[in-house]
Amino acid sequence: MSTGHIGDLTVRRVGYGAMQLAGPGVFGPSADPENNKKVLRRAVELGVDHIDTAQFYGPDVVNDLIREALHPYPENLRLVTKVGAQRGEKGEWLPAGDPDQIVEQVEQNLRSLGTEQLAMVNLRRYELDAPGGEEPDLDEQLAALVTLREQGKIAQIGISSVPAATVRRAVEAAGVVSVQNPYSILDRSGQEALEAAREHGLAFVPYFPLGSAFTGGPEKIAAGPHIAAVAQKHGVAPTQVALAWLLAQYENVLLIPGTASVAHLEDNLAVDDIELDPEDLLQLAKVEESPVGH
């Protein structure tokens, strides 16, 4: 079992992303909440100590499931949330990053999860979605999170969906300890942000780790001959190879693959046992990128 760190918190390198526990499009109630609670409990049974969630998944749906399934929480369980967005009446993803909105979103996460402190809160920016667009002032956003950290409501601050320059600014302004950006063997547009994380010893948490499911990422991985060859060599699934490749990029890459299936959860956690050798990595370096929009 390999471990990484979120600031001064030690976690297993393969955690769990709870986004898929909400309804279609991460909006509305789950079709099978009892199954989803079983997935959460099984994750903890298997040693998962890092769960990634957000109040706007549902909204409220995912946090409520986590609380109902796992509260009172194991002492070592790190609950990580995200702020800076909200949902419209039809499920639209809308920016909500003013400092007062950030404070209220943290309070909402604390209430819905039934906890007094969040292990980390990621500030979700829109710099990758709409480069050059108008956004709330970064320093003001981070100042709000620093105040919450000083109040003991959050332990660590992370940043999400930003270029490398913003990572460096956020480290200087607020001591952020983690970057959560899109990154996968199919989409390496986040490489500079990963290098900034390495430079500062931050955690790097890739989302869309198999490429976006919305644009067929897992299917593209399954069809790739180079990935298939390495998968056959190790007797594992192509998606497991793609996740193992991410772990091989930097010792503090932390994975949060999501699923609403116990069997799929177990496959994801087994990725930590796959050891890619230099020959494997040379083969995987031949994979052509197939980036998705952010």
Short mmCIF file of C-alpha atoms in Angstrom, two decimals, residues 86-284:
data_model
loop_
_atom_site.label_atom_id
_atom_site.label_comp_id
_atom_site.label_asym_id
_atom_site.label_seq_id
_atom_site.Cartn_x
_atom_site.Cartn_y
_atom_site.Cartn_z
CA GLN A 86 -23.22 25.90 -7.87
CA ARG A 87 -26.04 24.21 -9.79
CA GLY A 88 -28.82 25.88 -11.71
CA GLU A 89 -32.44 24.72 -11.63
CA LYS A 90 -31.82 22.42 -14.61
CA GLY A 91 -28.48 21.17 -13.35
CA GLU A 92 -26.28 23.76 -15.06
CA TRP A 93 -22.79 24.18 -13.63
CA LEU A 94 -22.50 27.85 -12.67
CA PRO A 95 -19.57 29.80 -11.21
CA ALA A 96 -20.07 30.85 -7.58
CA GLY A 97 -16.69 32.04 -6.42
CA ASP A 98 -17.23 35.32 -4.60
CA PRO A 99 -15.65 35.20 -1.11
CA ASP A 100 -19.03 35.24 0.68
CA GLN A 101 -20.22 32.38 -1.54
CA ILE A 102 -17.08 30.41 -0.73
CA VAL A 103 -17.65 30.82 3.00
CA GLU A 104 -21.29 29.73 2.70
CA GLN A 105 -20.33 26.70 0.58
CA VAL A 106 -17.81 25.57 3.20
CA GLU A 107 -20.51 25.92 5.87
CA GLN A 108 -22.92 23.91 3.69
CA ASN A 109 -20.36 21.12 3.33
CA LEU A 110 -19.74 21.04 7.05
CA ARG A 111 -23.46 20.81 7.78
CA SER A 112 -24.31 18.21 5.16
CA LEU A 113 -21.34 16.01 6.01
CA GLY A 114 -21.94 16.39 9.75
CA THR A 115 -18.35 17.28 10.60
CA GLU A 116 -16.59 20.16 12.31
CA GLN A 117 -13.59 20.23 9.97
CA LEU A 118 -12.90 19.38 6.33
CA ALA A 119 -9.49 17.85 5.57
CA MET A 120 -9.16 20.06 2.50
CA VAL A 121 -11.23 22.42 0.40
CA ASN A 122 -10.35 22.87 -3.27
CA LEU A 123 -11.01 26.26 -4.84
CA ARG A 124 -12.54 25.55 -8.25
CA ARG A 125 -11.55 28.25 -10.76
CA TYR A 126 -12.64 28.58 -14.40
CA GLU A 127 -9.32 29.55 -15.97
CA LEU A 128 -9.17 26.35 -18.04
CA ASP A 129 -12.84 26.44 -19.02
CA ALA A 130 -12.82 30.04 -20.28
CA PRO A 131 -9.25 31.35 -20.63
CA GLY A 132 -9.16 35.12 -20.31
CA GLY A 133 -12.65 35.27 -18.84
CA GLU A 134 -13.56 37.46 -15.92
CA GLU A 135 -13.28 35.72 -12.55
CA PRO A 136 -13.38 36.73 -8.89
CA ASP A 137 -10.06 37.99 -7.55
CA LEU A 138 -7.87 35.00 -6.68
CA ASP A 139 -6.27 36.67 -3.65
CA GLU A 140 -9.68 37.52 -2.19
CA GLN A 141 -10.91 33.97 -2.71
CA LEU A 142 -7.82 32.52 -1.06
CA ALA A 143 -8.03 35.01 1.81
CA ALA A 144 -11.53 33.74 2.59
CA LEU A 145 -10.23 30.16 2.69
CA VAL A 146 -7.23 31.16 4.83
CA THR A 147 -9.62 32.70 7.37
CA LEU A 148 -11.62 29.47 7.44
CA ARG A 149 -8.39 27.54 7.94
CA GLU A 150 -7.45 29.80 10.85
CA GLN A 151 -10.90 29.16 12.33
CA GLY A 152 -10.24 25.41 12.19
CA LYS A 153 -13.07 24.70 9.75
CA ILE A 154 -10.69 23.41 7.09
CA ALA A 155 -7.27 21.85 7.56
CA GLN A 156 -5.77 22.41 4.11
CA ILE A 157 -6.43 24.43 0.95
CA GLY A 158 -6.19 23.11 -2.60
CA ILE A 159 -6.80 24.65 -6.00
CA SER A 160 -8.51 23.21 -9.07
CA SER A 161 -8.70 23.80 -12.83
CA VAL A 162 -5.89 26.30 -13.11
CA PRO A 163 -2.67 26.76 -15.13
CA ALA A 164 0.76 26.42 -13.59
CA ALA A 165 1.18 30.15 -13.01
CA THR A 166 -1.92 30.22 -10.81
CA VAL A 167 -0.66 27.21 -8.86
CA ARG A 168 2.49 29.11 -8.00
CA ARG A 169 0.53 32.25 -7.04
CA ALA A 170 -1.73 30.21 -4.78
CA VAL A 171 1.21 28.54 -3.04
CA GLU A 172 2.70 31.95 -2.27
CA ALA A 173 -0.60 33.57 -1.23
CA ALA A 174 -2.17 30.79 0.81
CA GLY A 175 0.16 27.81 1.12
CA VAL A 176 -2.04 25.55 -1.00
CA VAL A 177 -1.02 21.90 -0.79
CA SER A 178 -2.81 20.30 -3.74
CA VAL A 179 -3.72 20.80 -7.39
CA GLN A 180 -6.77 19.11 -8.91
CA ASN A 181 -6.71 19.36 -12.72
CA PRO A 182 -7.81 17.28 -15.68
CA TYR A 183 -4.99 14.90 -16.62
CA SER A 184 -4.79 11.42 -18.09
CA ILE A 185 -2.83 9.31 -20.53
CA LEU A 186 -5.23 10.68 -23.18
CA ASP A 187 -5.01 14.33 -22.09
CA ARG A 188 -1.68 15.64 -20.87
CA SER A 189 -2.61 19.32 -21.14
CA GLY A 190 -2.11 19.55 -17.38
CA GLN A 191 1.59 18.63 -17.59
CA GLU A 192 2.85 22.10 -16.63
CA ALA A 193 0.54 22.19 -13.61
CA LEU A 194 1.82 18.76 -12.60
CA GLU A 195 5.39 20.05 -12.84
CA ALA A 196 4.44 23.04 -10.67
CA ALA A 197 3.03 20.59 -8.11
CA ARG A 198 6.27 18.61 -8.21
CA GLU A 199 8.30 21.80 -7.85
CA HIS A 200 6.47 22.73 -4.64
CA GLY A 201 5.92 19.23 -3.26
CA LEU A 202 2.14 19.44 -3.66
CA ALA A 203 -0.33 16.65 -4.19
CA PHE A 204 -1.52 16.38 -7.79
CA VAL A 205 -5.02 14.92 -8.06
CA PRO A 206 -6.09 14.27 -11.67
CA TYR A 207 -9.75 14.40 -12.54
CA PHE A 208 -11.00 12.70 -15.69
CA PRO A 209 -8.16 10.20 -14.97
CA LEU A 210 -9.41 7.96 -17.78
CA GLY A 211 -10.34 10.83 -20.02
CA SER A 212 -13.87 12.14 -19.67
CA ALA A 213 -16.60 9.50 -19.57
CA PHE A 214 -18.80 12.12 -21.23
CA THR A 215 -16.67 11.93 -24.39
CA GLY A 216 -15.85 8.22 -24.37
CA GLY A 217 -12.49 8.29 -22.60
CA PRO A 218 -12.66 4.79 -21.06
CA GLU A 219 -13.72 3.32 -24.42
CA LYS A 220 -10.75 4.99 -26.15
CA ILE A 221 -8.41 3.59 -23.50
CA ALA A 222 -9.84 0.09 -23.95
CA ALA A 223 -9.32 0.33 -27.72
CA GLY A 224 -5.71 1.57 -27.59
CA PRO A 225 -3.21 -1.07 -28.78
CA HIS A 226 -0.29 0.14 -26.65
CA ILE A 227 -2.36 0.16 -23.48
CA ALA A 228 -3.85 -3.22 -24.40
CA ALA A 229 -0.37 -4.73 -24.81
CA VAL A 230 0.71 -3.62 -21.35
CA ALA A 231 -2.60 -4.75 -19.86
CA GLN A 232 -2.19 -8.20 -21.40
CA LYS A 233 1.35 -8.46 -20.05
CA HIS A 234 0.19 -7.76 -16.49
CA GLY A 235 -3.12 -9.61 -16.75
CA VAL A 236 -5.16 -6.51 -15.86
CA ALA A 237 -7.72 -4.27 -17.55
CA PRO A 238 -6.62 -1.41 -19.87
CA THR A 239 -8.27 1.14 -17.55
CA GLN A 240 -6.18 -0.19 -14.66
CA VAL A 241 -3.03 0.34 -16.73
CA ALA A 242 -4.10 3.93 -17.46
CA LEU A 243 -4.52 4.60 -13.75
CA ALA A 244 -1.20 2.93 -12.91
CA TRP A 245 0.45 5.18 -15.53
CA LEU A 246 -0.79 8.22 -13.61
CA LEU A 247 0.73 6.92 -10.37
CA ALA A 248 4.05 6.50 -12.19
CA GLN A 249 4.21 10.16 -13.26
CA TYR A 250 5.01 11.61 -9.82
CA GLU A 251 5.24 10.12 -6.35
CA ASN A 252 2.54 12.40 -4.97
CA VAL A 253 -0.11 11.83 -7.62
CA LEU A 254 -3.27 10.86 -5.71
CA LEU A 255 -6.09 9.12 -7.56
CA ILE A 256 -9.79 9.55 -6.84
CA PRO A 257 -11.48 7.33 -9.45
CA GLY A 258 -15.23 7.25 -9.06
CA THR A 259 -17.76 4.46 -9.45
CA ALA A 260 -21.13 3.30 -8.19
CA SER A 261 -20.09 -0.37 -8.45
CA VAL A 262 -18.41 -2.37 -5.68
CA ALA A 263 -16.63 -4.59 -8.24
CA HIS A 264 -15.33 -1.58 -10.15
CA LEU A 265 -14.22 0.02 -6.86
CA GLU A 266 -12.18 -3.08 -6.04
CA ASP A 267 -10.57 -3.03 -9.49
CA ASN A 268 -9.63 0.63 -9.05
CA LEU A 269 -8.03 0.05 -5.65
CA ALA A 270 -6.01 -2.88 -7.04
CA VAL A 271 -4.20 -0.41 -9.32
CA ASP A 272 -1.81 0.38 -6.49
CA ASP A 273 -0.35 -3.12 -6.86
CA ILE A 274 0.50 -2.77 -10.57
CA GLU A 275 4.19 -2.05 -11.07
CA LEU A 276 4.97 -0.64 -14.51
CA ASP A 277 8.56 -1.21 -15.61
CA PRO A 278 10.59 1.04 -17.96
CA GLU A 279 9.58 -1.07 -20.95
CA ASP A 280 5.91 -0.57 -20.08
CA LEU A 281 6.37 3.19 -19.77
CA LEU A 282 8.09 3.35 -23.16
CA GLN A 283 5.17 1.49 -24.69
CA LEU A 284 2.66 3.81 -23.03
#
